[in-house]
Coordinates of C-alpha atoms and ligand atoms in Angstrom, one line a residue:
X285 CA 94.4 5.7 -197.6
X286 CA 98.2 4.4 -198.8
X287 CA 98.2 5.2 -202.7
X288 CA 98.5 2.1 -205.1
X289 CA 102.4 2.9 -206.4
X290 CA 101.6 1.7 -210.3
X291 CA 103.9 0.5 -213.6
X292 CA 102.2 1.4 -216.6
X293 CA 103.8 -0.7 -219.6
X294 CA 102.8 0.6 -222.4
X295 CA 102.4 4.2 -220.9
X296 CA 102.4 6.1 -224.1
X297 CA 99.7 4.0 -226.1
X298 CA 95.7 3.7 -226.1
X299 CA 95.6 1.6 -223.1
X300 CA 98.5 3.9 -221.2
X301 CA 97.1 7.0 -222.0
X302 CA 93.2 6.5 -221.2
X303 CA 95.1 4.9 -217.3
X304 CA 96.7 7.8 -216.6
X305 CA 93.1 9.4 -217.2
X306 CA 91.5 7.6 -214.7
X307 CA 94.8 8.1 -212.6
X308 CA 94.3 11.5 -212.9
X309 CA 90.7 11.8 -211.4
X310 CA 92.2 10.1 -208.2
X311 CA 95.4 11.4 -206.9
X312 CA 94.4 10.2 -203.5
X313 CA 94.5 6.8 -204.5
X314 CA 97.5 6.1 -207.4
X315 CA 101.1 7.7 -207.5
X316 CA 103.0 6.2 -210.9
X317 CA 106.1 4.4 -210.2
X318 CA 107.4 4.0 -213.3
X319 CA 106.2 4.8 -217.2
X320 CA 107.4 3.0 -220.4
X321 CA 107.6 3.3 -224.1
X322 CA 108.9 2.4 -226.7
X323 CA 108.0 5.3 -229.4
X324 CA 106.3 8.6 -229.0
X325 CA 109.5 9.7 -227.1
X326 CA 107.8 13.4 -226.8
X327 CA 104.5 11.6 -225.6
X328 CA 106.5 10.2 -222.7
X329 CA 108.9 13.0 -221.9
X330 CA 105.8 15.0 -221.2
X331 CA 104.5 12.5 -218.8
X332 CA 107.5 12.5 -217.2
X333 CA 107.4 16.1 -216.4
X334 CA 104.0 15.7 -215.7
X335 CA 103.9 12.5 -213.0
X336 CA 107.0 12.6 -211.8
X337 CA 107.7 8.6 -211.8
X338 CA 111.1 7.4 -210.0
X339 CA 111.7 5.4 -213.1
X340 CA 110.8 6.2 -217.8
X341 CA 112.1 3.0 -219.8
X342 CA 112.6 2.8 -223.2
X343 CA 113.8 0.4 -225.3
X344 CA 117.1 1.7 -226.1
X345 CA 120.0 3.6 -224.9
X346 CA 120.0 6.3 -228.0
X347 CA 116.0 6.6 -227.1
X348 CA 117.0 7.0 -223.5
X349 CA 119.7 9.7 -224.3
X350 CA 116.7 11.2 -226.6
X351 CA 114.1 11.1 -223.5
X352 CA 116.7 12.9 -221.5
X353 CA 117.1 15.6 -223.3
X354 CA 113.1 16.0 -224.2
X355 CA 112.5 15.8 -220.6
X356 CA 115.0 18.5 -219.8
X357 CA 117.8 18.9 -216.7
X358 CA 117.8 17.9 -213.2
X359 CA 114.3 16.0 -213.8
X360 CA 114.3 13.5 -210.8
X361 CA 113.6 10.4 -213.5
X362 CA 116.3 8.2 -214.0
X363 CA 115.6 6.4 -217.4
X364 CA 116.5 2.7 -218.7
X365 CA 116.3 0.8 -221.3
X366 CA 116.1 -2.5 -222.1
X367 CA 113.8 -5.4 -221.8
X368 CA 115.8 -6.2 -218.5
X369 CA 114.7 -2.7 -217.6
X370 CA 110.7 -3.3 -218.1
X371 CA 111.0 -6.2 -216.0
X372 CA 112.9 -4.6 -213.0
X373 CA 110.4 -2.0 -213.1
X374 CA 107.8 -4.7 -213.5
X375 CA 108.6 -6.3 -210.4
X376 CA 110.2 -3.8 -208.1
X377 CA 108.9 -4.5 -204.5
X378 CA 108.5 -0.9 -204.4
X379 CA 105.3 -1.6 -207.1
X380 CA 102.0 -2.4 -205.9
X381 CA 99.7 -2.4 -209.4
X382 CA 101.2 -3.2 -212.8
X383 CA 99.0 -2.1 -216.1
X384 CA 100.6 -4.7 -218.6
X385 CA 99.9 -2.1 -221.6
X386 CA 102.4 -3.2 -224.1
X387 CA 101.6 -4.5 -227.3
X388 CA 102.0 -7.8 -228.4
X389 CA 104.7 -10.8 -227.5
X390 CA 106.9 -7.7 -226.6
X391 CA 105.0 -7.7 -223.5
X392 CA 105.3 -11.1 -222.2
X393 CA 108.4 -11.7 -220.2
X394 CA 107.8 -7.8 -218.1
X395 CA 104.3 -9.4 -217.8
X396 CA 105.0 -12.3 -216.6
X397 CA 107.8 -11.0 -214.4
X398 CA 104.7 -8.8 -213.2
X399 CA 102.9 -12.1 -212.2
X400 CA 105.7 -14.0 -210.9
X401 CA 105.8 -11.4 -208.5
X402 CA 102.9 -11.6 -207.3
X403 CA 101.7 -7.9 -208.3
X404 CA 98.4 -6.9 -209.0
X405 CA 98.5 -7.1 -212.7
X406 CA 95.9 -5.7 -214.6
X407 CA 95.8 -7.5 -218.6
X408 CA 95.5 -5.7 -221.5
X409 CA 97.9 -7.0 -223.5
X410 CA 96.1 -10.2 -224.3
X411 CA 99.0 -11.5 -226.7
X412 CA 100.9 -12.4 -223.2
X413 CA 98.4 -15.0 -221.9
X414 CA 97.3 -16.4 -225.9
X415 CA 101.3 -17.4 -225.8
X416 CA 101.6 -18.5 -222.4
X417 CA 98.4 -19.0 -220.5
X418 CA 99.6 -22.2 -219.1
X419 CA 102.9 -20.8 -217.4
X420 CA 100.2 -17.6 -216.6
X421 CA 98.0 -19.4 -214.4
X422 CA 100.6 -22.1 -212.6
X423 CA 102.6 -18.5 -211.8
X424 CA 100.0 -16.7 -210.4
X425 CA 98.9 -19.6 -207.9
X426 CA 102.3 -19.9 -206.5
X427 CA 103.2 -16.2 -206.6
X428 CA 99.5 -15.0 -205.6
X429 CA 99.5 -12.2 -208.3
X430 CA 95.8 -10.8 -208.6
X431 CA 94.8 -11.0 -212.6
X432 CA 92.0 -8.7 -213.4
X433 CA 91.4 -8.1 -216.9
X434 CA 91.4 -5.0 -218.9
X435 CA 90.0 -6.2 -222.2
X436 CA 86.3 -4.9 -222.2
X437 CA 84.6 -8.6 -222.8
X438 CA 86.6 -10.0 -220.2
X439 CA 86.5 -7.2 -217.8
X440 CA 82.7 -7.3 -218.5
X441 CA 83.0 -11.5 -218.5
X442 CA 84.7 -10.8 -214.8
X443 CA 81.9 -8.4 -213.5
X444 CA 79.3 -10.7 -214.3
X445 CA 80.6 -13.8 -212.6
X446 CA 79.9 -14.3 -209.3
X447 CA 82.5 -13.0 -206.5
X448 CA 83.4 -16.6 -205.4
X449 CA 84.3 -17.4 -208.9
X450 CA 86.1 -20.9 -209.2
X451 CA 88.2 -21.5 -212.4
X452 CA 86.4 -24.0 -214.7
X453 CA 82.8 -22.9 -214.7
X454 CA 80.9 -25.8 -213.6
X455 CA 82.1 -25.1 -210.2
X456 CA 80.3 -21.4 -210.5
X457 CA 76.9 -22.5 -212.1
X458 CA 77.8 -21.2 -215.3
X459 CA 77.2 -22.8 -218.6
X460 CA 78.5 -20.4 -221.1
X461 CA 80.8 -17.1 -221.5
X462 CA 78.9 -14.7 -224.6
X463 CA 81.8 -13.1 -226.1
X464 CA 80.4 -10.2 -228.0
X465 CA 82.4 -8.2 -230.9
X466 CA 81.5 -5.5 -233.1
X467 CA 81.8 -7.0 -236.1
X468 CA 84.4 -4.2 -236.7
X469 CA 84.7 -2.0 -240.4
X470 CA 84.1 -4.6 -242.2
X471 CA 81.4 -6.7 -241.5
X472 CA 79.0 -5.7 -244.2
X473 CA 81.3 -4.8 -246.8
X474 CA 80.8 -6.7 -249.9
X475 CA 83.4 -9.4 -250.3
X476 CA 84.8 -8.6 -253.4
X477 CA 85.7 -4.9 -252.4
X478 CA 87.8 -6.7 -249.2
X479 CA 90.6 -8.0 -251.2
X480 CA 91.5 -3.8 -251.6
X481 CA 91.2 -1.8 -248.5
X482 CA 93.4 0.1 -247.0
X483 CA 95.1 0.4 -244.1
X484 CA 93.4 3.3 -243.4
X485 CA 89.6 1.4 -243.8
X486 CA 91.2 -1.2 -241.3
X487 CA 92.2 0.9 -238.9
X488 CA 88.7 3.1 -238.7
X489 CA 87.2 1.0 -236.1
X490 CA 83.2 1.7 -236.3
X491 CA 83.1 1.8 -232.4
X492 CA 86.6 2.0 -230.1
X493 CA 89.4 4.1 -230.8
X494 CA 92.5 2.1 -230.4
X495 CA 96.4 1.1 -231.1
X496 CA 97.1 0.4 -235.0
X497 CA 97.6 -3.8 -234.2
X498 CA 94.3 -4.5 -232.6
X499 CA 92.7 -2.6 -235.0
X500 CA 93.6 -4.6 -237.5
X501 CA 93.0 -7.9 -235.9
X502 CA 89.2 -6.8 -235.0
X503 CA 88.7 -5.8 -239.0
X504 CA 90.0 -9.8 -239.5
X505 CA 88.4 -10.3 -236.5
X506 CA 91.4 -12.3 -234.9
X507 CA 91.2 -10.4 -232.2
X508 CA 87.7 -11.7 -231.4
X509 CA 89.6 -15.1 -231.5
X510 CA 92.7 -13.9 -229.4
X511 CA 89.6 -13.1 -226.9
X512 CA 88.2 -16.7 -227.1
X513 CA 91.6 -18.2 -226.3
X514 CA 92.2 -15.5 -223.7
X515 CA 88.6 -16.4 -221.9
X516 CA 89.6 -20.2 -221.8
X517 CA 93.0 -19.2 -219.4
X518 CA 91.1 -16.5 -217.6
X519 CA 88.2 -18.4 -216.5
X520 CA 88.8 -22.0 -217.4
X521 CA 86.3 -21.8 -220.1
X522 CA 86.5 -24.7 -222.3
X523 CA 85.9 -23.9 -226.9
X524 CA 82.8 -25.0 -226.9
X525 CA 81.1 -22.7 -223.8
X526 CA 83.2 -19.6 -225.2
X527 CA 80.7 -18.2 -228.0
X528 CA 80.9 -15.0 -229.9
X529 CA 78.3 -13.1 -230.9
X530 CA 77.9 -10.1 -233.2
X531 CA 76.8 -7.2 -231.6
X532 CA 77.6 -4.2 -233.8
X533 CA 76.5 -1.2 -231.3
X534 CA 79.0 -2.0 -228.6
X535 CA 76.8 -1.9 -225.8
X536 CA 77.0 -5.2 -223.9
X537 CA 80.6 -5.7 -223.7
X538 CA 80.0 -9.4 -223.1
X539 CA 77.5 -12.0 -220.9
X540 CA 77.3 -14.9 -218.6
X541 CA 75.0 -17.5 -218.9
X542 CA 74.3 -19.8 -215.8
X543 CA 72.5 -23.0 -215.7
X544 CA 69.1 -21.5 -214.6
X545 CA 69.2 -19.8 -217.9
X546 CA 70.0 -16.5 -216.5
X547 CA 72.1 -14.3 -218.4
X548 CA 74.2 -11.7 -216.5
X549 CA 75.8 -8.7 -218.7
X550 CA 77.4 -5.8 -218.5
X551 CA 76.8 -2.7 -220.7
X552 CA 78.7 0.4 -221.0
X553 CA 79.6 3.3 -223.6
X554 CA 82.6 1.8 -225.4
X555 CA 85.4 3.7 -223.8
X556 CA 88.5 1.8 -222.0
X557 CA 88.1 4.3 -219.4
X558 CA 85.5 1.8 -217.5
X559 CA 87.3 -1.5 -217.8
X560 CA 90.5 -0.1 -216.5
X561 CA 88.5 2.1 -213.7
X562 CA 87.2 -1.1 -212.6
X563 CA 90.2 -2.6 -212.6
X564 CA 92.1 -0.2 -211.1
X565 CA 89.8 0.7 -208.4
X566 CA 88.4 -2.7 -207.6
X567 CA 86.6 -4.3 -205.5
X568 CA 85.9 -0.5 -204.8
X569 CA 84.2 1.5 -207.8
X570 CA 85.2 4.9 -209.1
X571 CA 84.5 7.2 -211.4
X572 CA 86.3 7.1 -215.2
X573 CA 85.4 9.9 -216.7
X574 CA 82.8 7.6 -218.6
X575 CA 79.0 9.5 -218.7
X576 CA 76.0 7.6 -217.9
X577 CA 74.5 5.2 -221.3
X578 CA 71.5 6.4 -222.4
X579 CA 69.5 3.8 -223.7
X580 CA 66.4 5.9 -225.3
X581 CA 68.9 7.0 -227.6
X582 CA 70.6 3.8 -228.4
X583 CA 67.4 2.1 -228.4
X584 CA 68.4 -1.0 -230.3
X585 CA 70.7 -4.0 -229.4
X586 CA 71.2 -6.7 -232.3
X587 CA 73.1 -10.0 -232.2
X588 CA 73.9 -12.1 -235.0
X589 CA 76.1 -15.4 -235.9
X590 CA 79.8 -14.1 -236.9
X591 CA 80.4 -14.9 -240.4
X592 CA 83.7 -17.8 -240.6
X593 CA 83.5 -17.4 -244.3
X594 CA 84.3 -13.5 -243.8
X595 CA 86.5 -14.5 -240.9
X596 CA 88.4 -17.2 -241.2
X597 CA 90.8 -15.6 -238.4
X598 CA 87.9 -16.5 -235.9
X599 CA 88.4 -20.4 -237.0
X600 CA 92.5 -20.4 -237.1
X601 CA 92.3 -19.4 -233.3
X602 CA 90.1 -22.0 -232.5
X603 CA 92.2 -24.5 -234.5
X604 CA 94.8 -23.6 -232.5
X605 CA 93.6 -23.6 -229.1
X606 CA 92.4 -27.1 -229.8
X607 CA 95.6 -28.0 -230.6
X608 CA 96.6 -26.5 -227.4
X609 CA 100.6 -26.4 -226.5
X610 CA 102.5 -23.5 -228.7
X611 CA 99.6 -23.5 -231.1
X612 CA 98.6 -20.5 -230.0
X613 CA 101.8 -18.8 -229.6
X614 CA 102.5 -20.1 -233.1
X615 CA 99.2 -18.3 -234.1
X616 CA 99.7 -14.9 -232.3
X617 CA 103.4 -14.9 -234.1
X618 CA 102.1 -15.5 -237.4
X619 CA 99.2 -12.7 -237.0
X620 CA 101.8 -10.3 -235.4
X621 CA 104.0 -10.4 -238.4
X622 CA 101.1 -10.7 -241.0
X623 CA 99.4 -7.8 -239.7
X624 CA 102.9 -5.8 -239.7
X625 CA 103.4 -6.3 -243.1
X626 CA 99.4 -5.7 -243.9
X627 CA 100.1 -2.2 -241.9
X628 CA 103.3 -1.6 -244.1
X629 CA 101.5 -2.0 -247.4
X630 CA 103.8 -5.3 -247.6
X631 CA 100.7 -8.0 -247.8
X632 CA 97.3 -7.4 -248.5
X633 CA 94.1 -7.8 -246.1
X634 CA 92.9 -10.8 -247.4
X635 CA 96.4 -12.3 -247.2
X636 CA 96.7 -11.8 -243.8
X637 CA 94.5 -15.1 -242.4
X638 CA 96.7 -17.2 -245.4
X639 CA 100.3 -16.2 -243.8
X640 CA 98.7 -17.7 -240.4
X641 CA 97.3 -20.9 -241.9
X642 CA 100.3 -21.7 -244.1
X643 CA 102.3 -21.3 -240.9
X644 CA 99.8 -23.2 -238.1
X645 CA 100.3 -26.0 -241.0
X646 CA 104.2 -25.4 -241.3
X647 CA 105.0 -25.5 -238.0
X648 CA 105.1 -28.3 -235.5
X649 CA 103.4 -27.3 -231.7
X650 CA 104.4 -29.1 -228.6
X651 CA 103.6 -29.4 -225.1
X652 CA 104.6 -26.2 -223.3
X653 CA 107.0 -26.8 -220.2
X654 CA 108.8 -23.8 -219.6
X655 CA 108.6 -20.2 -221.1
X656 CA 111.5 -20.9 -223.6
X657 CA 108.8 -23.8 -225.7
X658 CA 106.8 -20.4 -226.1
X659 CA 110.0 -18.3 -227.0
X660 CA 111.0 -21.0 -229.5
X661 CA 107.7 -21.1 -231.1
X662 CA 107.2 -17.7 -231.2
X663 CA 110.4 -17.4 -233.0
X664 CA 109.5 -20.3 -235.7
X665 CA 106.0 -18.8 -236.7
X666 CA 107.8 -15.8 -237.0
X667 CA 110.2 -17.1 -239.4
X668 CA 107.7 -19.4 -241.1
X669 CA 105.6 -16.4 -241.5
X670 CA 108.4 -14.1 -243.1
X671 CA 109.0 -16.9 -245.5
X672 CA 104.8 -16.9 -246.1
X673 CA 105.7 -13.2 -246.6
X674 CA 108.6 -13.6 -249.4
X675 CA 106.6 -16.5 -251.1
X676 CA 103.4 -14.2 -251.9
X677 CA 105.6 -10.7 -252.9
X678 CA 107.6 -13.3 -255.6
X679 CA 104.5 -15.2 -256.7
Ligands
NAD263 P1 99.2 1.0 -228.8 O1 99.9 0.6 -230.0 O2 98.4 2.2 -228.7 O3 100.3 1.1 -227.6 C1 101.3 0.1 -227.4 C2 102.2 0.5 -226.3 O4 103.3 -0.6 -226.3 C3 103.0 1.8 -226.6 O5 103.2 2.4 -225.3 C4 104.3 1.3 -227.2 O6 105.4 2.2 -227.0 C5 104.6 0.0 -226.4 N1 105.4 -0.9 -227.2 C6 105.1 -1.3 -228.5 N2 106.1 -2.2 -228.9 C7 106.9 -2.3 -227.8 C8 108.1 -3.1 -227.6 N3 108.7 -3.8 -228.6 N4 108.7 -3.0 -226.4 C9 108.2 -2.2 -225.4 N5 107.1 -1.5 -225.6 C10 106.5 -1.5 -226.8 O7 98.3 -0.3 -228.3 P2 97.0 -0.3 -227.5 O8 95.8 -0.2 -228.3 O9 97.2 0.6 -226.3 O10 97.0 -1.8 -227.0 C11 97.9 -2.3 -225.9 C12 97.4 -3.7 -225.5 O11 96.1 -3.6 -225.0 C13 97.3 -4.7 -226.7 O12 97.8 -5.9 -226.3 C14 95.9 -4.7 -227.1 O13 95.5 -5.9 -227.6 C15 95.3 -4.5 -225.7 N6 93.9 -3.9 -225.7 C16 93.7 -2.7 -226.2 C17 92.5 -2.1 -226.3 C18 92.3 -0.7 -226.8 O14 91.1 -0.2 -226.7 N7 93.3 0.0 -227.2 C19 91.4 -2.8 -225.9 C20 91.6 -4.1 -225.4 C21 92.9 -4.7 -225.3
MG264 MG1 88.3 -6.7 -226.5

């Protein structure tokens, strides 16, 4: 068997670190190309040393001078930096599998240059395709890039279709996607005890362990939204056959519905391991690391409706999509900055859902043509949001 010669972007994170464990289990099958990071410089240097990739990127030239020296001498690595860097190594035609791992709009042009490339790209970072999901799919069907996703629902959304999948899902016999969410920390909370927690309570997720950002967004539950808009590029889903249901054990990771009125699922422990296992070893399957579910001891499965009075995130990211153009890239802008500032004690929880309304009211979306209408718009919410930012810490 040749090995699959992978990019991990994002190498030193959640996503990054649980690949490399599934990497790990099959040495017959992956050898790393190239790793990246942007902090955790002693995370990386050690999986330097360990995997040996032609190519570490970082995302500057003092961290690259830092990397070289935690790594140690005549270490066969040669190290970049630079976002011209990630997508070189992003594209190389020496790369046959890139895990798009990076968090954020900071991942979007190496992923894209991924896709344009026609890689096999495997999607975590979800903030890529909420910005640019048009220019996403007209890429992949003129490059040929293979998409397959990473994020749990839509890795489980993707095992339940049926293998001749067509995009829009009238095609396929399918009515609905069920996009399940845990409800995450703060579901039952009371609501007057919301307006004070701590970065700390946010970032506890009741289920998944994961990066600082998405933990936040599943406490405000924008990620659950990010999801909805990153199920309608995916599979052609339109807003009203994407719905989210609570389900706080975790266990179905998401569902199809088809017009017979079956429903297909997928269950699974909530560990990352199995979505990028699939992913990574697909169409074959192979072992995570993952142990088997026991259901006698879970024993239970609940579903409820998702509270938008609680979550007004969930209803922003609709809004936007309906808009459609840079809507959501205005959106995912917006939350990225609000959720920095919630994680730097600069804005409060509760805040965090006004900075992205002020700003999806603020700013004007347009028709996206070419990536630089996402660029632009990215670059207005953020600076609508900083001002949304200034405006609450003076009033
Ligand atoms: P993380 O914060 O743990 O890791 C992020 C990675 O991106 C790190 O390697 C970091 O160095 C790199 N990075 C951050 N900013 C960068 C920049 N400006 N330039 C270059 N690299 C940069 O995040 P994570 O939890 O691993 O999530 C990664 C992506 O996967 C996100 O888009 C997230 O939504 C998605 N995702 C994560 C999970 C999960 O369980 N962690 C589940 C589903 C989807
Ligand atoms: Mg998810």
């Amino acid at each position: 068997m040749t090995r699959q010669r992978l990019t991990i972007l994002g190498a030193t994170g959640s996503i990054g670190v649980s690949t490399l464990d599934v990497v790990d289990r099959h040495p017959d099958r992956f050898e790393i190309f190239a790793l990246t990071g942007s902090s955790q410089l002693d995370r990386l240097a050690a999986q330097c040393r360990r995997y040996n990739p032609k190519y570490a990127v970082v995302g500057s030239l003092q961290s690259a001078q830092k990397l070289a020296e935690l790594i140690g001498l005549n270490h066969p690595t040669e190290i970049l930096a630079g976002l011209d860097a990630l997508e070189t190594v992003a594209s190389s035609s020496e790369v046959d599998t890139v895990m798009a791992a990076i968090v954020g709009a900071a991942g979007l042009k190496p992923t894209l240059a991924a896709v344009k490339a026609g890689k096999r790209v495997l999607l975590a970072n979800k903030e890529a395709l909420v910005m640019a999901g048009h220019l996403f799919m007209t890429e992949i069907k003129s490059s040929g890039a293979k998409l397959l996703p990473i994020d749990s629902e839509h890795n489980a959304i993707f095992q339940s279709l049926p293998h001749a999948f067509e995009s829009g899902l009238e095609r396929s016999g399918v009515s609905r996607v069920l996009l399940t969410g845990s409800g995450g920390p703060f579901r039952t909370m009371p609501l007057d005890q919301l307006a004070a927690v701590t970065v700390e309570q946010a970032c506890a997720h009741p289920n998944w362990v994961m990066g600082r950002k998405i933990s936040v967004d599943s406490a405000t539950m924008m990620n659950k939204g990010l999801e909805v808009i990153e199920a309608h590029w995916l599979f052609g889903a339109r807003p009203d056959q994407i719905e989210i249901i609570v389900h706080p054990q975790s266990v179905i990771h998401s569902m199809v519905e088809y017009v017979d009125g079956s429903v297909l699922a997928q269950l699974g422990h909530p560990d990352m391991r199995t979505p990028i296992a699939h992913a990574l070893g697909y169409p074959d399957r192979i072992e995570s690391g993952v142990g088997s579910l026991d259901l006698f001891r879970i024993a239970q499965l609940t579903f409820e409706k998702p509270d938008l009075a609680r979550f007004p995130c969930i209803g922003l990211a609709y809004r936007a999509l309906e808009a459609g153009g840079t809507a959501p890239a205005i959106l995912n802008a917006a939350n990225e900055v609000a959720v920095a500032a919630f994680l730097d004690g600069r804005l409060p929880f509760l805040r965090i859902a006004d900075v992205i309304s002020a700003v999806l009211d603020e700013v004007p979306h347009v028709i996206v043509n070419v990536l630089e209408d996402v660029l632009h718009a990215d670059s207005r919410g953020r600076d609508a949001a900083q001002r949304q930012l200034a405006s609450w810490a003076t009033a």
